[in-house]
């Protein structure tokens, strides 16, 4: 099986490869369009800022490539947000695979739980659906770092609560996405990655 | 609900784990990669690896070790110690670190926080602050492992670090560190309320109750400790069960 991790100006791509390696899979980090198109599985990771990253994807032509992919694609964190229609981070039009906007967390006026932005740490995923999840993953903890979120929508594949209930995972056709970092979410994250690789 | 985090801190010298009592009388405890993987299995939520020799011996960062840690550990980890330039941080990012912590170098050159946040994102930058409360109740920021007091004060410096783009504050009370009598909860609560970024509490953990207190009284987002975990005085699964019984959300 050929797995590619899309290379672009984002941080810590190596973490994803390390996680795959622990599962016994080798992945290639590449921005080569032909290699991406020919892969069996494509991972679109991401740590960074939405508008500068979108600009990079457009200039490199990767935006059109990602949208056209037919094999299973997994967007992670910023990767998931960029697969949406629009992001409030830098007010930028994104790839539009999921017809839903990305919004910034707002702290409640009475912040009794002393919530912070970004959400940083471990939170649970509930109402999990899509082939990415098996029933045992319901209510398990996964690792998040983000200031922007995707509201609940038709594509929601997992729900998490932080200031509000939002989409911690999305699914449409061959496109899968997680707001959390499966590559950093211990054995739970490894199971989710394994499920993706076995699609 | 977002869980409170338990973070073992591994002090590293010459590639080996150590823990100092008030940063002196260092003893060897083990291999960082092995110990880190063991903690991850035990339920640690994150790990911090601090190269404690770096700042005063001018030793450069430990990228090779970081690479091995990243290959073997499936939870997030922060590395710190002796990071004084943007390129040091870039090397550690490429080696697989999730976050870096900067301490003395940020006090000397606050612009470093802006530069790192701009280049790598705020989520990558932990501003570590070692402070000591003087006899007048004033929290003095110190550098070089607590040895040198500075002109900076804890609360104003923490706020400045946040404004410059730090993603988290790791506050160590030098009065409490190594003493095992509990965390500096009053100062921590004040920090947590004035900042909009997470606060990691460090210094003073001696019992499970101290962790309960740091999350309730101290309003911390995460609690960090070293020796009580390394010497197995507290096992992480027991600690989490205890916190859960006391109504605190943990993983």
Coordinates of N, CA, C and O in Angstrom, one line a residue, chain A residues 8-156:
Chain A
X8 N 3.7 20.3 2.7 CA 3.4 21.8 2.4 C 4.0 22.5 3.6 O 4.6 21.9 4.5
X9 N 3.8 23.8 3.6 CA 4.5 24.6 4.6 C 3.8 24.5 6.0 O 3.3 25.5 6.6
X10 N 3.7 23.3 6.5 CA 3.1 23.1 7.8 C 4.1 22.4 8.8 O 5.0 21.8 8.3
X11 N 3.8 22.6 10.1 CA 4.8 22.0 11.0 C 4.5 20.6 11.4 O 3.4 20.1 11.2
X12 N 5.5 20.0 11.9 CA 5.4 18.7 12.5 C 4.7 17.6 11.7 O 3.9 16.8 12.2
X13 N 5.1 17.5 10.4 CA 4.6 16.4 9.6 C 5.2 15.1 10.0 O 4.5 14.0 9.8
X14 N 6.4 15.2 10.5 CA 7.1 14.0 10.9 C 6.3 13.1 11.9 O 6.4 11.9 11.9
X15 N 5.6 13.8 12.8 CA 4.8 13.1 13.8 C 3.9 12.0 13.2 O 3.7 11.0 13.7
X16 N 3.2 12.4 12.1 CA 2.3 11.5 11.4 C 3.0 10.3 10.9 O 2.6 9.2 11.1
X17 N 4.2 10.5 10.3 CA 5.0 9.4 9.8 C 5.5 8.5 10.9 O 5.5 7.3 10.7
X18 N 5.9 9.1 12.0 CA 6.3 8.3 13.2 C 5.2 7.4 13.6 O 5.4 6.3 14.0
X19 N 4.0 8.0 13.7 CA 2.8 7.2 14.2 C 2.5 6.1 13.2 O 2.3 4.9 13.7
X20 N 2.6 6.3 11.9 CA 2.4 5.3 10.9 C 3.4 4.2 11.1 O 3.1 3.0 11.0
X21 N 4.6 4.6 11.3 CA 5.7 3.6 11.4 C 5.5 2.7 12.6 O 5.7 1.5 12.6
X22 N 5.0 3.3 13.7 CA 4.7 2.5 14.9 C 3.6 1.4 14.6 O 3.5 0.4 15.2
X23 N 2.8 1.8 13.6 CA 1.7 0.8 13.2 C 2.2 -0.2 12.1 O 1.5 -1.0 11.7
X24 N 3.5 0.0 11.7 CA 4.0 -0.9 10.7 C 3.9 -0.4 9.3 O 4.0 -1.2 8.4
X25 N 3.6 0.9 9.1 CA 3.4 1.4 7.7 C 4.4 2.5 7.4 O 4.8 3.2 8.3
X26 N 4.9 2.5 6.2 CA 5.8 3.5 5.8 C 5.1 4.5 4.9 O 4.3 4.1 4.1
X27 N 5.3 5.8 5.1 CA 4.6 6.8 4.3 C 5.7 7.7 3.7 O 6.8 7.8 4.2
X28 N 5.3 8.2 2.5 CA 6.2 9.1 1.8 C 5.7 10.6 2.0 O 4.5 10.8 1.8
X29 N 6.6 11.5 2.4 CA 6.2 12.9 2.5 C 6.5 13.5 1.1 O 7.7 13.5 0.7
X30 N 5.5 14.0 0.5 CA 5.8 14.5 -0.9 C 4.8 15.6 -1.3 O 3.6 15.6 -0.8
X31 N 5.2 16.5 -2.2 CA 4.3 17.4 -2.8 C 4.2 17.1 -4.3 O 3.7 17.9 -5.1
X32 N 4.7 16.0 -4.7 CA 4.7 15.6 -6.1 C 3.2 15.1 -6.5 O 2.7 14.2 -6.0
X33 N 2.7 15.9 -7.4 CA 1.2 15.7 -7.8 C 1.0 14.3 -8.3 O 0.0 13.7 -7.9
X34 N 1.8 13.7 -9.1 CA 1.6 12.4 -9.6 C 1.6 11.4 -8.5 O 0.8 10.4 -8.5
X35 N 2.6 11.5 -7.6 CA 2.7 10.6 -6.5 C 1.4 10.6 -5.6 O 0.9 9.6 -5.1
X36 N 1.0 11.9 -5.4 CA -0.2 12.0 -4.5 C -1.4 11.4 -5.2 O -2.2 10.6 -4.6
X37 N -1.6 11.6 -6.5 CA -2.7 11.0 -7.3 C -2.7 9.5 -7.3 O -3.7 8.9 -7.3
X38 N -1.4 9.0 -7.3 CA -1.3 7.5 -7.5 C -1.4 6.8 -6.1 O -1.4 5.5 -6.1
X39 N -1.4 7.5 -5.0 CA -1.3 6.8 -3.7 C -2.6 6.1 -3.4 O -3.7 6.4 -3.9
X40 N -2.5 5.1 -2.5 CA -3.7 4.4 -2.0 C -4.4 5.2 -0.9 O -5.6 5.1 -0.8
X41 N -3.6 5.8 -0.1 CA -4.1 6.6 1.0 C -3.4 7.9 1.0 O -2.1 8.0 0.8
X42 N -4.1 9.0 1.3 CA -3.5 10.3 1.3 C -3.8 11.0 2.7 O -4.9 11.0 3.1
X43 N -2.7 11.4 3.3 CA -2.9 12.1 4.6 C -2.5 13.6 4.4 O -1.5 13.9 3.9
X44 N -3.4 14.5 4.9 CA -3.3 15.9 4.7 C -3.2 16.5 6.1 O -4.2 16.8 6.7
X45 N -2.0 16.6 6.7 CA -1.8 17.0 8.1 C -1.9 18.5 8.2 O -2.1 19.2 7.2
X46 N -1.6 19.0 9.3 CA -1.5 20.4 9.4 C -1.4 21.1 10.7 O -2.2 20.7 11.6
X47 N -0.4 21.9 10.8 CA -0.3 22.8 12.0 C 0.1 24.1 11.4 O 1.1 24.1 10.6
X48 N -0.6 25.2 11.6 CA -0.2 26.4 11.0 C -1.4 27.4 11.0 O -2.4 27.2 11.7
X49 N -1.3 28.3 10.1 CA -2.4 29.4 10.0 C -3.1 29.2 8.6 O -2.5 28.9 7.6
X50 N -4.4 29.3 8.7 CA -5.2 29.0 7.5 C -5.0 29.8 6.3 O -4.7 29.2 5.2
X51 N -4.9 31.1 6.4 CA -4.9 31.9 5.2 C -3.5 31.8 4.5 O -3.5 31.7 3.2
X52 N -2.4 31.8 5.2 CA -1.1 31.6 4.6 C -1.0 30.2 4.0 O -0.4 30.1 2.9
X53 N -1.5 29.2 4.7 CA -1.4 27.9 4.1 C -2.3 27.7 2.9 O -1.8 27.1 1.9
X54 N -3.5 28.3 2.8 CA -4.3 28.3 1.6 C -3.6 28.9 0.4 O -3.6 28.4 -0.7
X55 N -3.0 30.0 0.7 CA -2.2 30.8 -0.3 C -1.1 29.9 -0.9 O -1.0 29.7 -2.1
X56 N -0.5 29.1 0.0 CA 0.6 28.2 -0.5 C 0.0 27.1 -1.3 O 0.5 26.8 -2.4
X57 N -1.1 26.6 -0.8 CA -1.8 25.5 -1.6 C -2.2 25.9 -3.0 O -2.1 25.2 -4.0
X58 N -2.7 27.1 -3.1 CA -3.2 27.6 -4.4 C -2.0 27.9 -5.3 O -2.0 27.5 -6.5
X59 N -0.9 28.5 -4.8 CA 0.2 28.8 -5.6 C 0.9 27.5 -6.1 O 1.4 27.5 -7.2
X60 N 0.8 26.5 -5.3 CA 1.5 25.2 -5.7 C 0.6 24.3 -6.5 O 1.0 23.3 -7.0
X61 N -0.7 24.7 -6.6 CA -1.7 23.9 -7.4 C -2.2 22.7 -6.6 O -3.0 21.9 -7.1
X62 N -1.7 22.5 -5.3 CA -2.1 21.4 -4.5 C -3.6 21.4 -4.2 O -4.3 20.4 -3.9
X63 N -4.2 22.7 -4.2 CA -5.6 22.8 -3.8 C -6.5 22.0 -4.8 O -7.3 21.2 -4.4
X64 N -6.2 22.1 -6.1 CA -7.0 21.4 -7.1 C -6.8 19.9 -7.0 O -7.7 19.1 -7.2
X65 N -5.5 19.5 -6.7 CA -5.2 18.1 -6.6 C -6.0 17.4 -5.5 O -6.6 16.4 -5.6
X66 N -6.0 18.1 -4.3 CA -6.6 17.5 -3.1 C -8.1 17.3 -3.4 O -8.7 16.2 -3.1
X67 N -8.8 18.3 -3.9 CA -10.2 18.3 -4.2 C -10.6 17.1 -5.2 O -11.6 16.5 -5.0
X68 N -9.6 16.8 -6.1 CA -9.9 15.9 -7.1 C -9.7 14.4 -6.7 O -9.9 13.5 -7.5
X69 N -9.1 14.2 -5.5 CA -8.7 12.8 -5.2 C -9.9 11.9 -5.0 O -10.9 12.3 -4.5
X70 N -9.7 10.7 -5.4 CA -10.8 9.7 -5.3 C -10.5 8.6 -4.2 O -11.4 7.9 -3.8
X71 N -9.2 8.5 -3.8 CA -8.9 7.5 -2.8 C -9.2 8.1 -1.4 O -9.4 9.3 -1.3
X72 N -9.1 7.2 -0.3 CA -9.4 7.8 1.0 C -8.3 8.9 1.4 O -7.1 8.7 1.2
X73 N -8.9 10.0 1.8 CA -8.0 11.1 2.2 C -8.3 11.5 3.7 O -9.5 11.5 4.1
X74 N -7.3 11.6 4.5 CA -7.5 12.0 5.9 C -6.9 13.4 6.2 O -5.7 13.5 6.1
X75 N -7.7 14.4 6.5 CA -7.2 15.7 6.9 C -7.2 15.7 8.4 O -8.0 15.2 9.1
X76 N -6.1 16.3 8.9 CA -5.9 16.3 10.4 C -5.7 17.8 10.8 O -4.9 18.5 10.2
X77 N -6.4 18.2 11.8 CA -6.3 19.5 12.5 C -6.5 20.6 11.4 O -7.6 20.8 10.9
X78 N -5.5 21.4 11.1 CA -5.6 22.5 10.1 C -6.0 21.8 8.8 O -6.8 22.4 8.0
X79 N -5.5 20.6 8.5 CA -5.9 19.9 7.3 C -7.4 19.8 7.2 O -8.0 20.0 6.1
X80 N -8.1 19.4 8.3 CA -9.5 19.3 8.3 C -10.2 20.7 8.0 O -11.1 20.8 7.2
X81 N -9.7 21.7 8.7 CA -10.3 23.1 8.5 C -10.1 23.6 7.1 O -11.0 24.2 6.6
X82 N -9.0 23.3 6.5 CA -8.8 23.7 5.1 C -9.7 23.0 4.1 O -9.9 23.4 3.0
X83 N -10.2 21.8 4.5 CA -11.1 21.0 3.7 C -12.5 21.6 3.7 O -13.4 21.2 2.9
X84 N -12.7 22.6 4.6 CA -14.1 23.2 4.7 C -14.2 24.4 3.7 O -13.3 24.6 2.9
X85 N -15.3 25.1 3.8 CA -15.6 26.1 2.8 C -14.9 27.4 3.0 O -14.4 28.0 2.0
X86 N -14.8 27.8 4.2 CA -14.3 29.1 4.6 C -13.8 29.1 6.0 O -14.3 28.4 6.8
X87 N -12.7 29.9 6.2 CA -12.2 29.9 7.6 C -12.1 31.4 8.1 O -11.7 32.3 7.4
X88 N -12.6 31.5 9.3 CA -12.5 32.9 10.0 C -11.1 33.2 10.3 O -10.8 34.4 10.6
X89 N -10.2 32.2 10.3 CA -8.8 32.5 10.5 C -8.2 33.1 9.3 O -7.8 32.4 8.3
X90 N -8.0 34.4 9.3 CA -7.6 35.1 8.1 C -8.6 35.3 7.0 O -8.4 35.8 5.9
X91 N -9.9 35.0 7.4 CA -11.1 35.1 6.5 C -10.7 34.7 5.1 O -10.7 35.5 4.1
X92 N -10.5 33.4 4.9 CA -10.1 32.9 3.7 C -11.0 31.8 3.1 O -11.5 31.0 3.9
X93 N -11.2 31.8 1.8 CA -11.9 30.7 1.2 C -11.0 29.4 1.2 O -9.8 29.5 0.8
X94 N -11.6 28.3 1.5 CA -10.8 27.1 1.6 C -11.2 26.1 0.5 O -11.8 26.5 -0.5
X95 N -10.9 24.8 0.7 CA -11.1 23.9 -0.4 C -12.5 23.5 -0.7 O -12.9 23.1 -1.8
X96 N -13.4 23.7 0.3 CA -14.8 23.5 0.0 C -15.3 22.0 -0.1 O -16.4 21.8 -0.7
X97 N -14.5 21.1 0.3 CA -14.9 19.7 0.3 C -16.1 19.5 1.2 O -17.0 18.8 0.9
X98 N -16.0 20.1 2.4 CA -17.1 20.1 3.3 C -17.8 21.5 3.3 O -17.1 22.5 3.6
X99 N -19.0 21.5 3.0 CA -19.7 22.8 2.8 C -20.1 23.4 4.2 O -21.3 23.4 4.5
X100 N -19.1 23.8 4.9 CA -19.4 24.3 6.3 C -18.2 25.3 6.6 O -17.1 25.1 6.2
X101 N -18.5 26.3 7.4 CA -17.5 27.3 7.7 C -16.7 26.9 8.9 O -17.1 26.0 9.7
X102 N -15.5 27.5 9.1 CA -14.7 27.3 10.3 C -14.7 28.6 11.1 O -14.5 29.7 10.6
X103 N -15.1 28.4 12.4 CA -15.3 29.6 13.2 C -14.3 29.6 14.4 O -13.8 28.6 14.8
X104 N -14.2 30.8 15.0 CA -13.3 30.9 16.2 C -14.1 30.6 17.4 O -15.2 31.1 17.6
X105 N -13.4 29.9 18.4 CA -14.1 29.7 19.7 C -14.3 31.0 20.3 O -13.5 32.0 20.3
X106 N -15.5 31.1 21.0 CA -15.8 32.3 21.8 C -15.9 31.9 23.3 O -16.7 30.9 23.5
X107 N -15.2 32.5 24.2 CA -15.3 32.1 25.6 C -16.6 32.6 26.1 O -17.1 33.7 25.7
X108 N -17.3 31.8 27.0 CA -18.6 32.3 27.6 C -18.3 33.6 28.4 O -17.2 33.7 29.0
X109 N -19.4 34.4 28.5 CA -19.3 35.6 29.3 C -18.9 35.3 30.8 O -18.1 35.9 31.4
X110 N -19.6 34.3 31.3 CA -19.3 33.8 32.6 C -18.4 32.6 32.5 O -18.9 31.5 32.4
X111 N -17.1 32.8 32.5 CA -16.2 31.7 32.2 C -15.9 30.9 33.5 O -14.7 30.9 34.0
X112 N -16.9 30.3 34.0 CA -16.8 29.6 35.4 C -15.7 28.5 35.3 O -15.1 28.3 36.3
X113 N -15.6 27.8 34.2 CA -14.6 26.7 34.1 C -13.2 27.2 33.7 O -12.3 26.4 33.6
X114 N -13.1 28.5 33.6 CA -11.8 29.1 33.3 C -11.3 28.5 32.0 O -10.1 28.1 31.9
X115 N -12.1 28.4 31.0 CA -11.7 27.8 29.7 C -10.7 28.7 29.0 O -10.8 30.0 29.2
X116 N -9.8 28.2 28.2 CA -8.8 28.9 27.5 C -8.9 28.7 26.0 O -9.5 27.8 25.5
X117 N -8.4 29.7 25.3 CA -8.2 29.5 23.8 C -6.8 29.6 23.5 O -6.1 30.6 23.9
X118 N -6.1 28.7 22.9 CA -6.7 27.5 22.3 C -7.2 26.5 23.3 O -6.8 26.5 24.4
X119 N -8.1 25.6 22.8 CA -8.3 24.3 23.5 C -7.1 23.5 23.3 O -6.7 23.2 22.2
X120 N -6.4 23.2 24.4 CA -5.2 22.4 24.4 C -5.3 21.2 25.3 O -5.5 21.5 26.5
X121 N -5.3 20.0 24.8 CA -5.3 18.9 25.7 C -6.3 17.8 25.2 O -6.7 17.8 24.1
X122 N -6.7 16.9 26.2 CA -7.4 15.8 25.9 C -8.9 16.0 26.1 O -9.3 16.4 27.2
X123 N -9.7 15.7 25.1 CA -11.2 15.8 25.3 C -11.8 14.5 24.6 O -11.1 13.8 23.9
X124 N -13.1 14.3 24.9 CA -13.7 13.1 24.4 C -14.4 13.3 23.0 O -14.9 14.4 22.7
X125 N -14.5 12.2 22.3 CA -15.3 12.2 21.0 C -16.6 11.4 21.3 O -16.5 10.3 21.9
X126 N -17.7 11.9 20.9 CA -19.0 11.2 21.1 C -19.7 11.2 19.8 O -19.4 11.9 18.9
X127 N -20.8 10.4 19.8 CA -21.7 10.2 18.6 C -20.8 9.9 17.4 O -21.0 10.4 16.3
X128 N -19.8 9.0 17.6 CA -18.9 8.7 16.5 C -19.6 7.8 15.4 O -20.3 6.9 15.7
X129 N -19.4 8.2 14.2 CA -19.8 7.4 13.1 C -18.9 7.6 11.9 O -17.9 8.4 12.0
X130 N -19.1 6.9 10.8 CA -18.2 6.8 9.7 C -17.2 5.6 9.9 O -17.0 5.2 11.1
X131 N -16.7 5.0 8.8 CA -15.8 3.9 9.0 C -14.5 4.1 9.7 O -13.8 3.2 10.0
X132 N -14.3 5.4 10.1 CA -13.0 5.7 10.8 C -13.1 5.2 12.3 O -12.1 5.1 12.9
X133 N -14.4 5.0 12.7 CA -14.6 4.7 14.1 C -15.3 3.4 14.3 O -16.2 3.0 13.6
X134 N -14.8 2.6 15.4 CA -15.6 1.5 15.8 C -16.3 1.9 17.1 O -15.9 2.9 17.7
X135 N -17.2 1.1 17.6 CA -18.0 1.5 18.7 C -17.2 1.7 20.0 O -17.5 2.5 20.8
X136 N -16.1 1.0 20.1 CA -15.2 1.1 21.3 C -14.6 2.5 21.4 O -14.1 2.9 22.4
X137 N -14.6 3.3 20.3 CA -14.0 4.6 20.3 C -14.9 5.7 20.9 O -14.5 6.8 21.1
X138 N -16.2 5.3 21.1 CA -17.2 6.2 21.6 C -16.7 6.7 23.0 O -16.3 5.9 23.8
X139 N -16.7 8.0 23.2 CA -16.4 8.6 24.5 C -14.9 8.4 24.9 O -14.6 8.6 26.1
X140 N -14.0 8.1 24.0 CA -12.6 8.0 24.3 C -12.0 9.4 24.2 O -12.5 10.3 23.5
X141 N -10.8 9.6 24.9 CA -10.1 10.8 24.9 C -9.1 10.9 23.7 O -8.4 9.9 23.4
X142 N -9.1 12.1 23.0 CA -8.1 12.3 22.0 C -7.5 13.7 22.2 O -8.0 14.5 23.0
X143 N -6.4 14.0 21.6 CA -5.6 15.2 21.8 C -5.9 16.3 20.8 O -5.8 16.1 19.6
X144 N -6.3 17.5 21.4 CA -6.6 18.6 20.6 C -5.7 19.8 20.8 O -5.3 20.0 22.0
X145 N -5.4 20.6 19.8 CA -4.8 21.9 19.9 C -5.4 22.8 18.8 O -5.1 22.6 17.7
X146 N -6.4 23.6 19.2 CA -7.0 24.5 18.2 C -7.8 25.7 18.8 O -8.3 25.6 19.9
X147 N -7.8 26.7 18.0 CA -8.6 27.9 18.4 C -9.8 28.1 17.5 O -10.7 28.9 17.9
X148 N -9.9 27.4 16.4 CA -11.0 27.5 15.5 C -11.7 26.1 15.4 O -11.1 25.1 15.7
X149 N -13.0 26.1 15.1 CA -13.7 24.9 15.2 C -14.7 24.8 14.0 O -15.1 25.9 13.4
X150 N -15.2 23.6 13.7 CA -16.2 23.4 12.7 C -17.5 23.1 13.4 O -17.6 22.2 14.2
X151 N -18.6 23.9 13.1 CA -19.9 23.6 13.8 C -20.4 22.2 13.4 O -20.0 21.6 12.4
X152 N -21.4 21.8 14.2 CA -22.1 20.5 13.8 C -22.8 20.7 12.5 O -23.3 21.8 12.1
X153 N -22.7 19.7 11.6 CA -23.3 19.8 10.3 C -23.6 18.4 9.8 O -23.5 17.4 10.5
X154 N -24.1 18.3 8.5 CA -24.4 17.0 7.9 C -23.2 16.0 7.9 O -23.4 14.8 7.8
X155 N -22.0 16.6 7.9 CA -20.8 15.7 7.7 C -20.2 15.3 9.0 O -19.2 14.6 9.0
X156 N -20.8 15.8 10.1 CA -20.2 15.5 11.4 C -20.0 14.0 11.7 O -21.0 13.3 11.6

